[in-house]
mmCIF file with all atom_site columns, C-alpha atoms in Angstrom:
data_model
loop_
_atom_site.group_PDB
_atom_site.id
_atom_site.type_symbol
_atom_site.label_atom_id
_atom_site.label_alt_id
_atom_site.label_comp_id
_atom_site.label_asym_id
_atom_site.label_entity_id
_atom_site.label_seq_id
_atom_site.pdbx_PDB_ins_code
_atom_site.Cartn_x
_atom_site.Cartn_y
_atom_site.Cartn_z
_atom_site.occupancy
_atom_site.B_iso_or_equiv
_atom_site.pdbx_formal_charge
_atom_site.auth_seq_id
_atom_site.auth_comp_id
_atom_site.auth_asym_id
_atom_site.auth_atom_id
_atom_site.pdbx_PDB_model_num
ATOM 1   C CA . UNK Y 1 1   ? 10.674  -1.703  14.197  1.00 55.00 ? 241 UNK Y CA 1
ATOM 2   C CA . UNK Y 1 2   ? 10.667  -2.009  10.067  1.00 62.00 ? 242 UNK Y CA 1
ATOM 3   C CA . UNK Y 1 3   ? 9.791   -5.661  8.766   1.00 89.00 ? 243 UNK Y CA 1
ATOM 4   C CA . UNK Y 1 4   ? 10.694  -4.504  5.163   1.00 95.00 ? 244 UNK Y CA 1
ATOM 5   C CA . UNK Y 1 5   ? 13.924  -3.030  3.992   1.00 96.00 ? 245 UNK Y CA 1
ATOM 6   C CA . UNK Y 1 6   ? 13.721  -1.448  0.053   1.00 97.00 ? 246 UNK Y CA 1
ATOM 7   C CA . UNK Y 1 7   ? 16.776  -0.386  -1.240  1.00 96.00 ? 247 UNK Y CA 1
ATOM 8   C CA . UNK Y 1 8   ? 18.265  2.094   -2.787  1.00 97.00 ? 248 UNK Y CA 1
ATOM 9   C CA . UNK Y 1 9   ? 15.876  5.154   -1.462  1.00 96.00 ? 249 UNK Y CA 1
ATOM 10  C CA . UNK Y 1 10  ? 16.476  6.486   -4.715  1.00 97.00 ? 250 UNK Y CA 1
ATOM 11  C CA . UNK Y 1 11  ? 17.565  5.316   -8.513  1.00 98.00 ? 251 UNK Y CA 1
ATOM 12  C CA . UNK Y 1 12  ? 18.220  7.056   -11.618 1.00 98.00 ? 252 UNK Y CA 1
ATOM 13  C CA . UNK Y 1 13  ? 18.323  4.915   -14.973 1.00 98.00 ? 253 UNK Y CA 1
ATOM 14  C CA . UNK Y 1 14  ? 18.820  5.770   -18.420 1.00 98.00 ? 254 UNK Y CA 1
ATOM 15  C CA . UNK Y 1 15  ? 16.526  5.109   -21.147 1.00 97.00 ? 255 UNK Y CA 1
ATOM 16  C CA . UNK Y 1 16  ? 16.899  1.074   -21.989 1.00 97.00 ? 256 UNK Y CA 1
ATOM 17  C CA . UNK Y 1 17  ? 19.071  0.500   -18.713 1.00 97.00 ? 257 UNK Y CA 1
ATOM 18  C CA . UNK Y 1 18  ? 17.562  -1.956  -15.932 1.00 98.00 ? 258 UNK Y CA 1
ATOM 19  C CA . UNK Y 1 19  ? 16.001  -0.713  -13.062 1.00 98.00 ? 259 UNK Y CA 1
ATOM 20  C CA . UNK Y 1 20  ? 16.770  -3.099  -9.457  1.00 98.00 ? 260 UNK Y CA 1
ATOM 21  C CA . UNK Y 1 21  ? 15.233  -2.730  -6.498  1.00 98.00 ? 261 UNK Y CA 1
ATOM 22  C CA . UNK Y 1 22  ? 16.212  -4.754  -4.027  1.00 98.00 ? 262 UNK Y CA 1
ATOM 23  C CA . UNK Y 1 23  ? 13.404  -5.819  -0.572  1.00 98.00 ? 263 UNK Y CA 1
ATOM 24  C CA . UNK Y 1 24  ? 14.265  -7.984  2.736   1.00 98.00 ? 264 UNK Y CA 1
ATOM 25  C CA . UNK Y 1 25  ? 11.901  -8.869  5.108   1.00 96.00 ? 265 UNK Y CA 1
ATOM 26  C CA . UNK Y 1 26  ? 11.884  -10.312 8.374   1.00 94.00 ? 266 UNK Y CA 1
ATOM 27  C CA . UNK Y 1 27  ? 8.189   -11.800 9.543   1.00 91.00 ? 267 UNK Y CA 1
ATOM 28  C CA . UNK Y 1 28  ? 8.601   -15.580 7.281   1.00 91.00 ? 268 UNK Y CA 1
ATOM 29  C CA . UNK Y 1 29  ? 4.617   -15.574 8.028   1.00 90.00 ? 269 UNK Y CA 1
ATOM 30  C CA . UNK Y 1 30  ? 4.673   -13.372 4.793   1.00 91.00 ? 270 UNK Y CA 1
ATOM 31  C CA . UNK Y 1 31  ? 2.960   -15.021 2.362   1.00 90.00 ? 271 UNK Y CA 1
ATOM 32  C CA . UNK Y 1 32  ? 2.284   -13.003 -0.497  1.00 92.00 ? 272 UNK Y CA 1
ATOM 33  C CA . UNK Y 1 33  ? 4.649   -10.165 -1.938  1.00 94.00 ? 273 UNK Y CA 1
ATOM 34  C CA . UNK Y 1 34  ? 4.017   -7.389  -3.852  1.00 95.00 ? 274 UNK Y CA 1
ATOM 35  C CA . UNK Y 1 35  ? 5.073   -4.104  -6.210  1.00 97.00 ? 275 UNK Y CA 1
ATOM 36  C CA . UNK Y 1 36  ? 3.414   -0.802  -6.269  1.00 97.00 ? 276 UNK Y CA 1
ATOM 37  C CA . UNK Y 1 37  ? 3.945   2.020   -8.176  1.00 98.00 ? 277 UNK Y CA 1
ATOM 38  C CA . UNK Y 1 38  ? 2.847   5.346   -7.534  1.00 97.00 ? 278 UNK Y CA 1
ATOM 39  C CA . UNK Y 1 39  ? 2.396   8.338   -9.714  1.00 96.00 ? 279 UNK Y CA 1
ATOM 40  C CA . UNK Y 1 40  ? 2.321   12.051  -7.562  1.00 93.00 ? 280 UNK Y CA 1
ATOM 41  C CA . UNK Y 1 41  ? -0.997  12.437  -6.615  1.00 90.00 ? 281 UNK Y CA 1
ATOM 42  C CA . UNK Y 1 42  ? -2.203  8.793   -7.536  1.00 93.00 ? 282 UNK Y CA 1
ATOM 43  C CA . UNK Y 1 43  ? -2.973  5.487   -5.164  1.00 95.00 ? 283 UNK Y CA 1
ATOM 44  C CA . UNK Y 1 44  ? -0.514  2.864   -5.695  1.00 96.00 ? 284 UNK Y CA 1
ATOM 45  C CA . UNK Y 1 45  ? -1.213  0.464   -8.677  1.00 96.00 ? 285 UNK Y CA 1
ATOM 46  C CA . UNK Y 1 46  ? -0.576  -3.108  -8.537  1.00 94.00 ? 286 UNK Y CA 1
ATOM 47  C CA . UNK Y 1 47  ? 2.749   -3.908  -10.458 1.00 96.00 ? 287 UNK Y CA 1
ATOM 48  C CA . UNK Y 1 48  ? 3.462   -7.875  -10.068 1.00 95.00 ? 288 UNK Y CA 1
ATOM 49  C CA . UNK Y 1 49  ? 3.036   -10.160 -7.162  1.00 94.00 ? 289 UNK Y CA 1
ATOM 50  C CA . UNK Y 1 50  ? 4.500   -13.303 -6.103  1.00 93.00 ? 290 UNK Y CA 1
ATOM 51  C CA . UNK Y 1 51  ? 4.504   -16.113 -3.359  1.00 91.00 ? 291 UNK Y CA 1
ATOM 52  C CA . UNK Y 1 52  ? 7.016   -17.471 -1.626  1.00 90.00 ? 292 UNK Y CA 1
ATOM 53  C CA . UNK Y 1 53  ? 6.691   -20.843 -3.512  1.00 91.00 ? 293 UNK Y CA 1
ATOM 54  C CA . UNK Y 1 54  ? 8.065   -19.363 -6.951  1.00 92.00 ? 294 UNK Y CA 1
ATOM 55  C CA . UNK Y 1 55  ? 11.248  -18.330 -7.140  1.00 95.00 ? 295 UNK Y CA 1
ATOM 56  C CA . UNK Y 1 56  ? 10.975  -15.445 -10.183 1.00 96.00 ? 296 UNK Y CA 1
ATOM 57  C CA . UNK Y 1 57  ? 7.786   -14.190 -11.703 1.00 96.00 ? 297 UNK Y CA 1
ATOM 58  C CA . UNK Y 1 58  ? 8.174   -12.586 -15.112 1.00 97.00 ? 298 UNK Y CA 1
ATOM 59  C CA . UNK Y 1 59  ? 5.648   -10.118 -16.827 1.00 96.00 ? 299 UNK Y CA 1
ATOM 60  C CA . UNK Y 1 60  ? 6.186   -8.070  -19.783 1.00 96.00 ? 300 UNK Y CA 1
ATOM 61  C CA . UNK Y 1 61  ? 9.394   -6.047  -18.837 1.00 97.00 ? 301 UNK Y CA 1
ATOM 62  C CA . UNK Y 1 62  ? 8.969   -6.370  -14.594 1.00 97.00 ? 302 UNK Y CA 1
ATOM 63  C CA . UNK Y 1 63  ? 10.224  -9.280  -12.898 1.00 97.00 ? 303 UNK Y CA 1
ATOM 64  C CA . UNK Y 1 64  ? 10.516  -10.789 -9.510  1.00 97.00 ? 304 UNK Y CA 1
ATOM 65  C CA . UNK Y 1 65  ? 13.199  -12.551 -8.016  1.00 96.00 ? 305 UNK Y CA 1
ATOM 66  C CA . UNK Y 1 66  ? 12.629  -14.292 -5.241  1.00 96.00 ? 306 UNK Y CA 1
ATOM 67  C CA . UNK Y 1 67  ? 15.108  -16.052 -2.749  1.00 96.00 ? 307 UNK Y CA 1
ATOM 68  C CA . UNK Y 1 68  ? 13.499  -17.544 0.373   1.00 95.00 ? 308 UNK Y CA 1
ATOM 69  C CA . UNK Y 1 69  ? 16.600  -18.866 2.189   1.00 95.00 ? 309 UNK Y CA 1
ATOM 70  C CA . UNK Y 1 70  ? 17.324  -14.911 2.443   1.00 96.00 ? 310 UNK Y CA 1
ATOM 71  C CA . UNK Y 1 71  ? 14.443  -13.524 2.954   1.00 96.00 ? 311 UNK Y CA 1
ATOM 72  C CA . UNK Y 1 72  ? 15.240  -11.240 -0.034  1.00 97.00 ? 312 UNK Y CA 1
ATOM 73  C CA . UNK Y 1 73  ? 12.847  -10.044 -3.154  1.00 97.00 ? 313 UNK Y CA 1
ATOM 74  C CA . UNK Y 1 74  ? 13.761  -7.843  -5.827  1.00 98.00 ? 314 UNK Y CA 1
ATOM 75  C CA . UNK Y 1 75  ? 12.514  -5.846  -8.990  1.00 98.00 ? 315 UNK Y CA 1
ATOM 76  C CA . UNK Y 1 76  ? 14.033  -5.904  -11.960 1.00 98.00 ? 316 UNK Y CA 1
ATOM 77  C CA . UNK Y 1 77  ? 12.247  -3.402  -15.067 1.00 98.00 ? 317 UNK Y CA 1
ATOM 78  C CA . UNK Y 1 78  ? 14.697  -4.339  -18.213 1.00 98.00 ? 318 UNK Y CA 1
ATOM 79  C CA . UNK Y 1 79  ? 14.009  -1.674  -21.402 1.00 98.00 ? 319 UNK Y CA 1
ATOM 80  C CA . UNK Y 1 80  ? 13.008  1.333   -18.482 1.00 98.00 ? 320 UNK Y CA 1
ATOM 81  C CA . UNK Y 1 81  ? 11.137  3.838   -20.307 1.00 98.00 ? 321 UNK Y CA 1
ATOM 82  C CA . UNK Y 1 82  ? 10.606  7.431   -19.153 1.00 97.00 ? 322 UNK Y CA 1
ATOM 83  C CA . UNK Y 1 83  ? 6.979   6.932   -18.222 1.00 97.00 ? 323 UNK Y CA 1
ATOM 84  C CA . UNK Y 1 84  ? 8.314   4.022   -15.343 1.00 98.00 ? 324 UNK Y CA 1
ATOM 85  C CA . UNK Y 1 85  ? 9.995   7.462   -13.629 1.00 98.00 ? 325 UNK Y CA 1
ATOM 86  C CA . UNK Y 1 86  ? 7.541   6.734   -9.847  1.00 98.00 ? 326 UNK Y CA 1
ATOM 87  C CA . UNK Y 1 87  ? 7.797   5.865   -6.374  1.00 97.00 ? 327 UNK Y CA 1
ATOM 88  C CA . UNK Y 1 88  ? 8.237   1.563   -6.411  1.00 98.00 ? 328 UNK Y CA 1
ATOM 89  C CA . UNK Y 1 89  ? 6.978   -0.249  -2.686  1.00 97.00 ? 329 UNK Y CA 1
ATOM 90  C CA . UNK Y 1 90  ? 7.412   -3.827  -2.162  1.00 97.00 ? 330 UNK Y CA 1
ATOM 91  C CA . UNK Y 1 91  ? 5.088   -5.751  0.181   1.00 95.00 ? 331 UNK Y CA 1
ATOM 92  C CA . UNK Y 1 92  ? 4.881   -8.254  2.109   1.00 93.00 ? 332 UNK Y CA 1
ATOM 93  C CA . UNK Y 1 93  ? 1.397   -9.395  3.390   1.00 89.00 ? 333 UNK Y CA 1
ATOM 94  C CA . UNK Y 1 94  ? 0.398   -12.107 5.833   1.00 84.00 ? 334 UNK Y CA 1
ATOM 95  C CA . UNK Y 1 95  ? -3.001  -12.105 8.084   1.00 77.00 ? 335 UNK Y CA 1
ATOM 96  C CA . UNK Y 1 96  ? -4.676  -10.002 6.278   1.00 82.00 ? 336 UNK Y CA 1
ATOM 97  C CA . UNK Y 1 97  ? -2.412  -6.837  6.114   1.00 88.00 ? 337 UNK Y CA 1
ATOM 98  C CA . UNK Y 1 98  ? 0.400   -5.229  3.614   1.00 92.00 ? 338 UNK Y CA 1
ATOM 99  C CA . UNK Y 1 99  ? 3.783   -4.265  5.596   1.00 94.00 ? 339 UNK Y CA 1
ATOM 100 C CA . UNK Y 1 100 ? 6.241   -1.609  2.787   1.00 96.00 ? 340 UNK Y CA 1
ATOM 101 C CA . UNK Y 1 101 ? 9.170   -1.257  2.463   1.00 96.00 ? 341 UNK Y CA 1
ATOM 102 C CA . UNK Y 1 102 ? 9.725   2.817   3.048   1.00 96.00 ? 342 UNK Y CA 1
ATOM 103 C CA . UNK Y 1 103 ? 10.635  3.454   -1.266  1.00 97.00 ? 343 UNK Y CA 1
ATOM 104 C CA . UNK Y 1 104 ? 12.419  4.017   -4.257  1.00 97.00 ? 344 UNK Y CA 1
ATOM 105 C CA . UNK Y 1 105 ? 12.089  7.079   -6.041  1.00 97.00 ? 345 UNK Y CA 1
ATOM 106 C CA . UNK Y 1 106 ? 13.234  5.856   -9.550  1.00 98.00 ? 346 UNK Y CA 1
ATOM 107 C CA . UNK Y 1 107 ? 14.180  8.232   -12.208 1.00 98.00 ? 347 UNK Y CA 1
ATOM 108 C CA . UNK Y 1 108 ? 14.603  6.950   -16.132 1.00 98.00 ? 348 UNK Y CA 1
ATOM 109 C CA . UNK Y 1 109 ? 16.398  9.626   -18.255 1.00 96.00 ? 349 UNK Y CA 1
ATOM 110 C CA . UNK Y 1 110 ? 14.999  10.257  -21.691 1.00 93.00 ? 350 UNK Y CA 1
ATOM 111 C CA . UNK X 2 1   ? -15.397 -1.495  -14.041 1.00 68.00 ? 172 UNK X CA 1
ATOM 112 C CA . UNK X 2 2   ? -15.501 1.086   -11.705 1.00 83.00 ? 173 UNK X CA 1
ATOM 113 C CA . UNK X 2 3   ? -12.380 1.436   -8.996  1.00 93.00 ? 174 UNK X CA 1
ATOM 114 C CA . UNK X 2 4   ? -11.746 1.916   -5.501  1.00 96.00 ? 175 UNK X CA 1
ATOM 115 C CA . UNK X 2 5   ? -13.122 5.275   -4.705  1.00 97.00 ? 176 UNK X CA 1
ATOM 116 C CA . UNK X 2 6   ? -12.112 7.699   -1.891  1.00 98.00 ? 177 UNK X CA 1
ATOM 117 C CA . UNK X 2 7   ? -14.628 10.684  -0.451  1.00 97.00 ? 178 UNK X CA 1
ATOM 118 C CA . UNK X 2 8   ? -12.975 13.358  0.240   1.00 97.00 ? 179 UNK X CA 1
ATOM 119 C CA . UNK X 2 9   ? -10.026 13.739  -2.109  1.00 97.00 ? 180 UNK X CA 1
ATOM 120 C CA . UNK X 2 10  ? -8.664  16.541  0.294   1.00 97.00 ? 181 UNK X CA 1
ATOM 121 C CA . UNK X 2 11  ? -10.000 17.653  3.764   1.00 97.00 ? 182 UNK X CA 1
ATOM 122 C CA . UNK X 2 12  ? -8.338  20.574  5.161   1.00 98.00 ? 183 UNK X CA 1
ATOM 123 C CA . UNK X 2 13  ? -9.493  20.519  9.104   1.00 97.00 ? 184 UNK X CA 1
ATOM 124 C CA . UNK X 2 14  ? -7.623  22.289  12.491  1.00 97.00 ? 185 UNK X CA 1
ATOM 125 C CA . UNK X 2 15  ? -5.560  20.172  15.820  1.00 98.00 ? 186 UNK X CA 1
ATOM 126 C CA . UNK X 2 16  ? -8.939  18.948  17.893  1.00 97.00 ? 187 UNK X CA 1
ATOM 127 C CA . UNK X 2 17  ? -11.349 18.630  15.278  1.00 98.00 ? 188 UNK X CA 1
ATOM 128 C CA . UNK X 2 18  ? -12.294 15.270  13.942  1.00 98.00 ? 189 UNK X CA 1
ATOM 129 C CA . UNK X 2 19  ? -12.982 14.131  10.519  1.00 98.00 ? 190 UNK X CA 1
ATOM 130 C CA . UNK X 2 20  ? -14.757 11.197  8.862   1.00 98.00 ? 191 UNK X CA 1
ATOM 131 C CA . UNK X 2 21  ? -12.988 9.441   5.338   1.00 98.00 ? 192 UNK X CA 1
ATOM 132 C CA . UNK X 2 22  ? -15.414 6.933   3.220   1.00 98.00 ? 193 UNK X CA 1
ATOM 133 C CA . UNK X 2 23  ? -14.579 4.443   1.102   1.00 98.00 ? 194 UNK X CA 1
ATOM 134 C CA . UNK X 2 24  ? -16.338 2.319   -1.625  1.00 98.00 ? 195 UNK X CA 1
ATOM 135 C CA . UNK X 2 25  ? -14.548 -0.423  -3.033  1.00 96.00 ? 196 UNK X CA 1
ATOM 136 C CA . UNK X 2 26  ? -14.850 -2.315  -6.419  1.00 95.00 ? 197 UNK X CA 1
ATOM 137 C CA . UNK X 2 27  ? -18.171 -4.393  -6.715  1.00 94.00 ? 198 UNK X CA 1
ATOM 138 C CA . UNK X 2 28  ? -17.577 -7.536  -5.508  1.00 91.00 ? 199 UNK X CA 1
ATOM 139 C CA . UNK X 2 29  ? -14.885 -7.010  -3.253  1.00 91.00 ? 200 UNK X CA 1
ATOM 140 C CA . UNK X 2 30  ? -15.498 -7.693  0.667   1.00 91.00 ? 201 UNK X CA 1
ATOM 141 C CA . UNK X 2 31  ? -12.209 -6.586  1.780   1.00 92.00 ? 202 UNK X CA 1
ATOM 142 C CA . UNK X 2 32  ? -11.564 -3.005  2.514   1.00 95.00 ? 203 UNK X CA 1
ATOM 143 C CA . UNK X 2 33  ? -8.036  -2.182  4.210   1.00 95.00 ? 204 UNK X CA 1
ATOM 144 C CA . UNK X 2 34  ? -6.966  1.325   5.180   1.00 97.00 ? 205 UNK X CA 1
ATOM 145 C CA . UNK X 2 35  ? -3.387  3.322   4.888   1.00 97.00 ? 206 UNK X CA 1
ATOM 146 C CA . UNK X 2 36  ? -1.646  6.000   6.438   1.00 98.00 ? 207 UNK X CA 1
ATOM 147 C CA . UNK X 2 37  ? 1.015   7.464   3.910   1.00 97.00 ? 208 UNK X CA 1
ATOM 148 C CA . UNK X 2 38  ? 3.572   10.286  4.855   1.00 95.00 ? 209 UNK X CA 1
ATOM 149 C CA . UNK X 2 39  ? 7.087   11.018  3.568   1.00 91.00 ? 210 UNK X CA 1
ATOM 150 C CA . UNK X 2 40  ? 8.655   10.290  6.883   1.00 87.00 ? 211 UNK X CA 1
ATOM 151 C CA . UNK X 2 41  ? 6.546   7.060   7.693   1.00 89.00 ? 212 UNK X CA 1
ATOM 152 C CA . UNK X 2 42  ? 5.981   5.303   4.271   1.00 92.00 ? 213 UNK X CA 1
ATOM 153 C CA . UNK X 2 43  ? 2.759   3.637   4.060   1.00 96.00 ? 214 UNK X CA 1
ATOM 154 C CA . UNK X 2 44  ? 1.335   1.691   6.599   1.00 96.00 ? 215 UNK X CA 1
ATOM 155 C CA . UNK X 2 45  ? -1.711  -0.307  8.066   1.00 95.00 ? 216 UNK X CA 1
ATOM 156 C CA . UNK X 2 46  ? -4.589  0.687   9.904   1.00 97.00 ? 217 UNK X CA 1
ATOM 157 C CA . UNK X 2 47  ? -7.165  -1.772  10.442  1.00 95.00 ? 218 UNK X CA 1
ATOM 158 C CA . UNK X 2 48  ? -8.991  -4.194  7.223   1.00 94.00 ? 219 UNK X CA 1
ATOM 159 C CA . UNK X 2 49  ? -12.406 -5.088  7.044   1.00 94.00 ? 220 UNK X CA 1
ATOM 160 C CA . UNK X 2 50  ? -14.549 -8.010  6.374   1.00 92.00 ? 221 UNK X CA 1
ATOM 161 C CA . UNK X 2 51  ? -18.016 -8.266  6.108   1.00 91.00 ? 222 UNK X CA 1
ATOM 162 C CA . UNK X 2 52  ? -18.250 -6.074  8.987   1.00 94.00 ? 223 UNK X CA 1
ATOM 163 C CA . UNK X 2 53  ? -15.384 -7.447  11.270  1.00 94.00 ? 224 UNK X CA 1
ATOM 164 C CA . UNK X 2 54  ? -12.434 -6.092  11.703  1.00 94.00 ? 225 UNK X CA 1
ATOM 165 C CA . UNK X 2 55  ? -9.837  -8.657  11.092  1.00 92.00 ? 226 UNK X CA 1
ATOM 166 C CA . UNK X 2 56  ? -6.520  -7.059  11.617  1.00 91.00 ? 227 UNK X CA 1
ATOM 167 C CA . UNK X 2 57  ? -5.764  -3.843  13.424  1.00 93.00 ? 228 UNK X CA 1
ATOM 168 C CA . UNK X 2 58  ? -2.374  -2.640  13.013  1.00 93.00 ? 229 UNK X CA 1
ATOM 169 C CA . UNK X 2 59  ? -0.280  0.360   15.766  1.00 94.00 ? 230 UNK X CA 1
ATOM 170 C CA . UNK X 2 60  ? -1.808  2.987   15.539  1.00 96.00 ? 231 UNK X CA 1
ATOM 171 C CA . UNK X 2 61  ? -3.728  5.146   19.237  1.00 97.00 ? 232 UNK X CA 1
ATOM 172 C CA . UNK X 2 62  ? -7.650  4.334   19.423  1.00 96.00 ? 233 UNK X CA 1
ATOM 173 C CA . UNK X 2 63  ? -8.397  7.880   18.028  1.00 97.00 ? 234 UNK X CA 1
ATOM 174 C CA . UNK X 2 64  ? -8.219  5.808   14.376  1.00 98.00 ? 235 UNK X CA 1
ATOM 175 C CA . UNK X 2 65  ? -10.937 3.790   14.007  1.00 97.00 ? 236 UNK X CA 1
ATOM 176 C CA . UNK X 2 66  ? -13.493 2.466   11.479  1.00 97.00 ? 237 UNK X CA 1
ATOM 177 C CA . UNK X 2 67  ? -16.239 0.765   10.171  1.00 97.00 ? 238 UNK X CA 1
ATOM 178 C CA . UNK X 2 68  ? -17.856 -1.448  7.772   1.00 97.00 ? 239 UNK X CA 1
ATOM 179 C CA . UNK X 2 69  ? -21.318 -1.107  6.351   1.00 97.00 ? 240 UNK X CA 1
ATOM 180 C CA . UNK X 2 70  ? -23.253 -4.168  5.041   1.00 95.00 ? 241 UNK X CA 1
ATOM 181 C CA . UNK X 2 71  ? -22.765 -2.750  1.246   1.00 94.00 ? 242 UNK X CA 1
ATOM 182 C CA . UNK X 2 72  ? -19.022 -3.324  1.628   1.00 95.00 ? 243 UNK X CA 1
ATOM 183 C CA . UNK X 2 73  ? -18.573 0.418   2.066   1.00 97.00 ? 244 UNK X CA 1
ATOM 184 C CA . UNK X 2 74  ? -16.048 1.377   4.537   1.00 98.00 ? 245 UNK X CA 1
ATOM 185 C CA . UNK X 2 75  ? -15.578 4.564   6.355   1.00 98.00 ? 246 UNK X CA 1
ATOM 186 C CA . UNK X 2 76  ? -12.675 5.569   8.442   1.00 98.00 ? 247 UNK X CA 1
ATOM 187 C CA . UNK X 2 77  ? -13.055 8.189   11.754  1.00 98.00 ? 248 UNK X CA 1
ATOM 188 C CA . UNK X 2 78  ? -10.145 10.103  13.347  1.00 98.00 ? 249 UNK X CA 1
ATOM 189 C CA . UNK X 2 79  ? -10.818 12.199  16.612  1.00 95.00 ? 250 UNK X CA 1
ATOM 190 C CA . UNK X 2 80  ? -9.184  14.963  18.647  1.00 97.00 ? 251 UNK X CA 1
ATOM 191 C CA . UNK X 2 81  ? -6.640  15.894  15.674  1.00 98.00 ? 252 UNK X CA 1
ATOM 192 C CA . UNK X 2 82  ? -3.333  16.686  15.626  1.00 97.00 ? 253 UNK X CA 1
ATOM 193 C CA . UNK X 2 83  ? -0.711  17.431  13.398  1.00 97.00 ? 254 UNK X CA 1
ATOM 194 C CA . UNK X 2 84  ? 1.045   14.572  13.475  1.00 96.00 ? 255 UNK X CA 1
ATOM 195 C CA . UNK X 2 85  ? -1.969  13.367  11.661  1.00 97.00 ? 256 UNK X CA 1
ATOM 196 C CA . UNK X 2 86  ? -1.919  14.931  8.030   1.00 97.00 ? 257 UNK X CA 1
ATOM 197 C CA . UNK X 2 87  ? -0.828  12.509  5.784   1.00 97.00 ? 258 UNK X CA 1
ATOM 198 C CA . UNK X 2 88  ? -2.843  10.962  2.872   1.00 98.00 ? 259 UNK X CA 1
ATOM 199 C CA . UNK X 2 89  ? -4.960  8.342   3.437   1.00 98.00 ? 260 UNK X CA 1
ATOM 200 C CA . UNK X 2 90  ? -5.259  4.949   1.141   1.00 98.00 ? 261 UNK X CA 1
ATOM 201 C CA . UNK X 2 91  ? -8.411  2.738   0.956   1.00 97.00 ? 262 UNK X CA 1
ATOM 202 C CA . UNK X 2 92  ? -7.421  -0.396  -1.189  1.00 95.00 ? 263 UNK X CA 1
ATOM 203 C CA . UNK X 2 93  ? -10.824 -2.657  -1.731  1.00 94.00 ? 264 UNK X CA 1
ATOM 204 C CA . UNK X 2 94  ? -9.798  -7.090  -2.025  1.00 91.00 ? 265 UNK X CA 1
ATOM 205 C CA . UNK X 2 95  ? -11.536 -10.057 -3.116  1.00 85.00 ? 266 UNK X CA 1
ATOM 206 C CA . UNK X 2 96  ? -10.083 -12.328 -1.038  1.00 72.00 ? 267 UNK X CA 1
ATOM 207 C CA . UNK X 2 97  ? -11.491 -13.695 1.548   1.00 61.00 ? 268 UNK X CA 1
ATOM 208 C CA . UNK X 2 98  ? -9.021  -15.976 2.122   1.00 60.00 ? 269 UNK X CA 1
ATOM 209 C CA . UNK X 2 99  ? -5.868  -13.544 3.235   1.00 54.00 ? 270 UNK X CA 1
ATOM 210 C CA . UNK X 2 100 ? -7.009  -9.335  1.336   1.00 50.00 ? 271 UNK X CA 1
ATOM 211 C CA . UNK X 2 101 ? -3.789  -9.895  -0.398  1.00 73.00 ? 272 UNK X CA 1
ATOM 212 C CA . UNK X 2 102 ? -3.791  -8.671  -3.756  1.00 85.00 ? 273 UNK X CA 1
ATOM 213 C CA . UNK X 2 103 ? -4.942  -4.967  -2.771  1.00 91.00 ? 274 UNK X CA 1
ATOM 214 C CA . UNK X 2 104 ? -5.731  -2.271  -5.268  1.00 93.00 ? 275 UNK X CA 1
ATOM 215 C CA . UNK X 2 105 ? -5.786  0.692   -3.848  1.00 96.00 ? 276 UNK X CA 1
ATOM 216 C CA . UNK X 2 106 ? -7.623  4.365   -4.382  1.00 97.00 ? 277 UNK X CA 1
ATOM 217 C CA . UNK X 2 107 ? -6.478  7.723   -5.257  1.00 97.00 ? 278 UNK X CA 1
ATOM 218 C CA . UNK X 2 108 ? -6.975  8.520   -1.733  1.00 97.00 ? 279 UNK X CA 1
ATOM 219 C CA . UNK X 2 109 ? -7.757  11.119  0.745   1.00 98.00 ? 280 UNK X CA 1
ATOM 220 C CA . UNK X 2 110 ? -4.992  14.340  1.466   1.00 97.00 ? 281 UNK X CA 1
ATOM 221 C CA . UNK X 2 111 ? -5.622  15.264  4.654   1.00 98.00 ? 282 UNK X CA 1
ATOM 222 C CA . UNK X 2 112 ? -4.415  18.466  6.466   1.00 98.00 ? 283 UNK X CA 1
ATOM 223 C CA . UNK X 2 113 ? -4.523  19.600  10.085  1.00 98.00 ? 284 UNK X CA 1
ATOM 224 C CA . UNK X 2 114 ? -3.820  22.892  11.110  1.00 96.00 ? 285 UNK X CA 1
#
């Protein structure tokens, strides 16, 4: 049972553009929704996270939009840069564990 | 502050062998979680420990086991290795006692089973 569905699998964006990655979850017990960024050969790094009582959270160029009724959330990367090229994972957290989406490979062309 | 460290970084084993991986959490973090990452299945939760107690476990066979020591360091063991166990094994630590949700990952141990 895939509890977190992430789309798209891959995304190509031009430098300066907006990257948008979407996730949908099934488990209403999730009370924490993080986004992680992973570069090849590295472990995932926490990028930004949100709790379900908040509809939006912004940190620099990264914004999470959260829709509790639709059980969906998304990551927006403004002014995307080549250095943002990485794999991004969304997750849902509850009961001491994180459940992840399958990941989105983002490529930002210069 | 030093991050999560994992040893060894790379391992090559043959089918039927067993392996032990080690994780040292960020100083002050008492929760340690383990994940398996593969291209096909993505990141999958193995188990989580807090104060030497396993609080949650994922859907993996009993060949996968773990433990945590009093200094919060953790080990995971895989017995009777199978080809499908080839993966990147990631350890994550968290400060939170209540949920362990804000997790910080180590670089992982790349296990290859031949």
